[in-house]
Coordinates of C-alpha atoms in Angstrom, one line a residue:
M1 CA -22.3 6.3 24.3
A2 CA -18.5 7.6 25.1
H3 CA -17.8 11.1 25.2
N4 CA -15.0 12.3 22.8
W5 CA -13.7 10.6 19.4
D6 CA -10.6 9.8 21.1
D7 CA -12.3 7.3 23.6
L8 CA -13.9 5.5 20.2
R9 CA -10.6 5.4 18.4
L10 CA -8.8 3.6 20.9
F11 CA -12.1 1.5 22.0
L12 CA -12.3 0.4 18.2
A13 CA -8.4 -0.4 18.1
V14 CA -8.6 -2.9 20.9
A15 CA -11.8 -4.4 19.5
R16 CA -10.1 -4.7 16.2
E17 CA -6.9 -6.3 17.1
Q18 CA -8.6 -8.2 19.7
S19 CA -5.7 -7.3 22.1
L20 CA -3.9 -4.4 24.2
S21 CA -0.7 -5.1 22.5
G22 CA -1.9 -5.2 18.8
A23 CA -3.8 -2.1 19.1
G24 CA -1.0 -0.2 21.4
K25 CA 1.1 -0.9 17.9
V26 CA -0.9 0.6 15.9
L27 CA -2.0 3.5 18.4
R28 CA 1.6 4.2 18.8
L29 CA 0.5 3.9 23.1
D30 CA 1.9 1.2 25.4
P31 CA -0.6 -1.6 26.0
A32 CA -0.7 -0.7 30.0
T33 CA -2.3 3.0 29.7
L34 CA -4.4 1.6 26.7
G35 CA -5.8 -0.6 29.6
R36 CA -6.4 2.0 31.5
R37 CA -8.0 4.1 29.0
V38 CA -10.5 1.1 28.1
A39 CA -11.1 0.4 32.2
R40 CA -12.0 4.0 32.3
L41 CA -14.3 4.3 29.4
E42 CA -15.9 1.1 31.1
K43 CA -16.6 2.8 34.3
T44 CA -17.8 5.7 32.2
L45 CA -20.1 3.3 30.4
Q46 CA -20.8 1.3 33.6
V47 CA -21.2 -1.4 31.3
G48 CA -18.3 -4.1 29.9
L49 CA -17.5 -4.0 26.6
F50 CA -14.6 -6.7 26.7
V51 CA -14.8 -10.2 27.9
K52 CA -10.8 -10.8 29.0
S53 CA -9.1 -14.1 28.4
P54 CA -5.0 -14.7 27.9
Q55 CA -6.4 -15.7 23.9
G56 CA -7.2 -11.4 23.9
Y57 CA -10.3 -9.4 24.2
A58 CA -13.5 -10.7 22.6
L59 CA -16.4 -7.7 22.2
T60 CA -19.5 -8.4 24.8
E61 CA -22.9 -7.6 23.1
A62 CA -22.8 -4.1 24.4
G63 CA -19.5 -3.8 23.1
V64 CA -20.6 -4.8 19.5
Q65 CA -23.4 -2.5 19.6
L66 CA -20.7 0.7 20.6
M67 CA -18.3 -0.7 17.9
E68 CA -21.2 -0.3 15.0
R69 CA -22.3 3.4 16.5
A70 CA -18.1 4.0 16.9
E71 CA -17.5 3.0 13.5
V72 CA -20.3 5.4 12.2
A73 CA -18.6 8.1 14.1
E74 CA -15.0 6.9 12.1
R75 CA -16.5 7.7 8.8
A76 CA -18.4 10.8 9.6
M77 CA -14.7 11.9 11.4
R78 CA -12.9 11.0 8.1
L79 CA -15.0 12.0 5.9
A80 CA -14.9 15.6 7.8
T81 CA -11.5 15.6 7.7
S82 CA -11.3 14.8 3.8
E83 CA -13.4 17.7 3.4
V84 CA -11.1 20.2 5.6
A85 CA -8.3 18.9 3.7
V86 CA -8.9 19.3 0.0
E87 CA -10.3 22.9 0.6
S88 CA -6.6 23.7 -0.2
E89 CA -4.9 22.9 -3.3
H90 CA -2.1 20.0 -1.8
L91 CA -2.8 17.5 -0.2
T92 CA -2.0 17.0 3.5
G93 CA -1.6 14.7 6.8
Q94 CA -0.5 11.2 6.8
I95 CA -1.5 8.3 4.2
R96 CA -0.5 4.7 4.5
I97 CA -0.3 2.2 1.6
G98 CA 0.0 -1.6 2.1
A99 CA 1.9 -2.9 -1.1
P100 CA 3.4 -6.7 -2.3
D101 CA 7.3 -5.9 -1.8
G102 CA 8.1 -6.0 -5.5
C103 CA 5.8 -3.1 -6.3
A104 CA 7.0 -1.0 -2.8
N105 CA 10.7 -1.9 -3.8
F106 CA 10.9 -1.0 -7.2
L107 CA 7.5 0.9 -8.0
L108 CA 6.2 3.1 -5.3
P109 CA 9.5 4.8 -4.5
Q110 CA 9.8 6.8 -7.3
V111 CA 6.2 7.2 -7.1
C112 CA 5.3 8.5 -4.2
A113 CA 8.6 10.9 -4.5
Q114 CA 6.8 12.9 -7.3
I115 CA 3.9 13.2 -4.9
V116 CA 5.1 14.4 -1.8
A117 CA 7.0 16.9 -4.3
N118 CA 3.9 18.3 -5.4
N119 CA 2.2 17.5 -1.8
P120 CA 5.2 18.7 0.4
D121 CA 2.9 18.6 3.4
L122 CA 1.9 15.1 2.7
D123 CA 3.4 12.2 4.5
I124 CA 3.4 8.7 3.0
Q125 CA 4.1 5.5 4.5
I126 CA 4.7 2.3 2.4
V127 CA 4.0 -1.0 4.5
A128 CA 6.0 -3.8 2.3
L129 CA 4.6 -7.2 3.0
P130 CA 4.5 -10.4 1.1
R131 CA 0.2 -10.9 2.0
I132 CA -3.3 -9.2 2.1
F133 CA -3.8 -6.2 4.4
N134 CA -7.1 -5.9 6.4
L135 CA -8.5 -2.7 5.4
S136 CA -11.4 -3.5 7.6
R137 CA -8.9 -3.4 10.7
R138 CA -7.4 -0.1 9.0
E139 CA -4.0 -1.8 8.5
A140 CA -3.8 0.8 6.0
D141 CA -5.7 3.7 4.1
M142 CA -5.6 1.9 0.9
A143 CA -3.5 -1.4 -0.6
I144 CA -2.2 -2.6 -3.7
G145 CA -3.1 -6.1 -4.6
V146 CA -2.0 -8.5 -7.5
S147 CA -5.7 -10.3 -7.7
A148 CA -9.2 -8.4 -7.1
P149 CA -10.5 -9.8 -3.9
T150 CA -14.2 -10.6 -4.0
A151 CA -15.1 -11.0 -0.2
G152 CA -15.1 -8.0 2.3
R153 CA -16.7 -4.3 1.7
L154 CA -14.4 -3.2 -0.6
V155 CA -13.7 -1.3 -3.9
V156 CA -11.0 -2.5 -6.0
Q157 CA -9.6 -1.0 -9.2
K158 CA -7.2 -2.2 -11.9
I159 CA -4.2 -0.4 -12.1
T160 CA -2.0 -1.7 -14.9
D161 CA -0.7 -4.9 -16.1
Y162 CA 2.7 -5.6 -16.2
Q163 CA 4.9 -8.2 -17.3
L164 CA 7.3 -11.3 -16.1
H165 CA 10.2 -13.0 -17.7
L166 CA 12.6 -15.6 -16.9
A167 CA 16.0 -14.0 -15.9
A168 CA 19.5 -14.7 -14.7
S169 CA 23.0 -13.1 -14.2
E170 CA 25.3 -13.2 -16.9
T171 CA 28.2 -14.6 -14.5
Y172 CA 25.8 -17.5 -14.0
L173 CA 25.0 -17.9 -17.6
A174 CA 28.3 -17.8 -18.3
A175 CA 29.3 -20.6 -16.3
R176 CA 26.4 -23.1 -17.0
A177 CA 25.1 -25.2 -19.4
P178 CA 23.2 -23.3 -22.2
V179 CA 19.7 -22.3 -22.3
H180 CA 18.1 -22.5 -25.3
H181 CA 15.0 -24.0 -24.5
L182 CA 12.2 -24.5 -21.1
A183 CA 13.7 -27.9 -21.3
D184 CA 17.0 -26.8 -20.5
L185 CA 15.8 -25.4 -17.2
K186 CA 16.2 -29.0 -15.6
D187 CA 19.7 -28.8 -15.6
H188 CA 19.8 -25.4 -13.9
R189 CA 18.9 -23.9 -9.9
L190 CA 15.7 -22.0 -9.9
V191 CA 14.5 -19.4 -7.9
G192 CA 11.6 -18.7 -6.3
Y193 CA 8.7 -18.4 -3.9
I194 CA 8.5 -20.4 -0.8
P195 CA 5.8 -23.1 -1.9
D196 CA 3.9 -22.9 1.3
M197 CA 4.4 -18.8 1.8
I198 CA 2.9 -18.1 -1.7
F199 CA -0.1 -16.0 -0.3
D200 CA -1.8 -15.6 -3.7
R201 CA -2.1 -18.0 -6.5
E202 CA -1.2 -15.0 -9.0
L203 CA 2.4 -15.3 -7.9
D204 CA 3.0 -19.0 -8.7
Y205 CA 5.0 -18.2 -11.4
L206 CA 7.0 -21.2 -11.3
A207 CA 3.4 -23.6 -11.7
E208 CA 3.7 -22.6 -15.3
L209 CA 6.9 -24.5 -15.8
G210 CA 5.4 -27.4 -14.1
G211 CA 6.5 -27.3 -10.8
A212 CA 9.8 -27.9 -10.6
R213 CA 12.2 -28.0 -7.8
V214 CA 13.2 -24.4 -6.0
P215 CA 16.6 -24.3 -4.3
M216 CA 17.0 -20.9 -3.5
A217 CA 13.7 -19.4 -2.4
S218 CA 11.9 -16.5 -0.4
N219 CA 8.6 -15.2 0.4
S220 CA 10.6 -11.7 -1.0
V221 CA 10.3 -10.9 -4.8
S222 CA 13.3 -8.4 -3.9
V223 CA 15.5 -11.4 -2.3
Q224 CA 14.9 -13.4 -4.8
V225 CA 15.8 -10.7 -7.7
N226 CA 19.1 -10.3 -5.3
M227 CA 19.9 -14.0 -5.2
I228 CA 19.3 -13.8 -9.0
R229 CA 21.8 -11.3 -9.5
Q230 CA 24.5 -12.6 -7.3
G231 CA 24.0 -15.8 -9.6
G232 CA 21.8 -18.1 -7.2
G233 CA 20.1 -19.6 -10.2
I234 CA 17.6 -18.7 -12.7
G235 CA 14.1 -16.9 -11.5
V236 CA 11.2 -15.7 -12.9
V237 CA 10.8 -11.5 -12.6
H238 CA 9.6 -8.6 -12.8
D239 CA 10.6 -6.5 -16.1
F240 CA 10.6 -3.3 -13.7
S241 CA 13.2 -4.7 -11.7
L242 CA 15.6 -5.5 -14.1
G243 CA 16.8 -1.5 -13.9
F244 CA 17.8 -2.4 -10.1
A245 CA 19.8 -5.3 -10.8
P246 CA 22.4 -4.7 -13.2
G247 CA 24.0 -7.5 -14.9
V248 CA 20.8 -9.4 -14.7
R249 CA 19.3 -10.0 -18.5
R250 CA 15.7 -11.4 -19.4
I251 CA 16.4 -15.4 -21.6
L252 CA 13.8 -17.2 -23.5
T253 CA 11.8 -14.1 -23.8
D254 CA 10.5 -15.9 -27.2
K255 CA 9.2 -18.9 -25.4
F256 CA 7.9 -17.7 -21.7
G257 CA 6.3 -14.9 -20.6
L258 CA 3.8 -14.0 -18.0
K259 CA 1.1 -11.1 -17.6
R260 CA -0.2 -10.0 -14.1
A261 CA -2.2 -7.1 -12.7
F262 CA -1.8 -4.6 -10.2
Y263 CA -4.9 -3.5 -8.2
L264 CA -6.0 -0.3 -6.2
I265 CA -7.6 -2.0 -2.8
R266 CA -9.9 0.7 -0.9
H267 CA -12.5 0.4 1.8
E268 CA -16.1 0.6 0.2
D269 CA -16.4 3.7 3.4
D270 CA -13.8 5.7 1.7
Q271 CA -15.3 6.5 -1.8
R272 CA -16.9 10.0 -0.7
N273 CA -13.6 11.1 1.7
L274 CA -12.2 13.4 -1.6
R275 CA -8.8 13.4 0.0
L276 CA -7.9 9.8 -0.4
S277 CA -9.7 9.9 -3.7
R278 CA -7.2 12.5 -5.0
F279 CA -4.5 10.2 -3.5
A280 CA -5.4 7.4 -5.1
H281 CA -5.9 8.8 -8.6
A282 CA -2.3 10.7 -8.2
L283 CA -0.9 6.8 -7.3
S284 CA -2.9 5.0 -9.9
T285 CA -1.9 7.4 -12.7
G286 CA 1.3 7.4 -11.1
L287 CA 2.2 3.9 -11.5
R288 CA 0.6 3.4 -14.5
A289 CA 2.8 5.9 -16.1
E290 CA 6.2 4.7 -14.2
V291 CA 5.5 1.0 -15.3
A292 CA 5.4 1.7 -18.9
R293 CA 8.2 4.0 -18.9
I294 CA 10.4 0.9 -17.3
E295 CA 9.0 -1.7 -19.6
A296 CA 9.5 0.4 -22.5
L297 CA 13.8 0.0 -22.2
N298 CA 13.7 -3.5 -22.1

């Protein structure tokens, strides 16, 4: 068995990423240095932990056994760190949140700014990517999703519903044929997702409109909003994004609207982590309040 937690931490990163370069990015270590540390660990244990190939680092049987023990040690370390952190009134340390870019751009900045204002020794990292995060590989401490995952050792909590409607810029609407009915959309450019890059069926908004052609598309919600703002066409937008897009207004609100939800997703092992639980409560409470506040303005 390894003699210190740092050895286990490095080993776990390589095992999860299955490469030195991937683990190096997670740990912010040079891959060559990481490779030397892994070799030293194998020499200390007198056993091979990985089978190296051009495809990456695969665990040996001994590596699998060590990973099981290392994950037990990791859970104990995270719990111990949590209990020390919550002895003080304020949250401290670093917490990383993974979120779809609409939430990350239009909601999380103000919600997390308030949390940091109340906890000045806390560092929050928001990773905005249009995909689902792998919490088992510790890409983030927790994630926000637009659907509730059913696989993996995860704990899922619904945060809040939110609304979406069709919208376009005033300049676009003034220059094009009137839009009084959904059938009129056939005469207009649509803005939406790149069809083969929709990572969650809940994001396939335009399917509700019959899957029309999308002349202007992006895998990013914030890019779509800016396309609409620049007169690119008509698209489905989050109501909570409209305050960031002056000159854009909702249309056909009595004929089309969608309701979706945000879910907080955590690893099952973190349920007893008091520090992360306190942060999760603050985050969920803040998001619910912010969505309600912004939607009340529309």
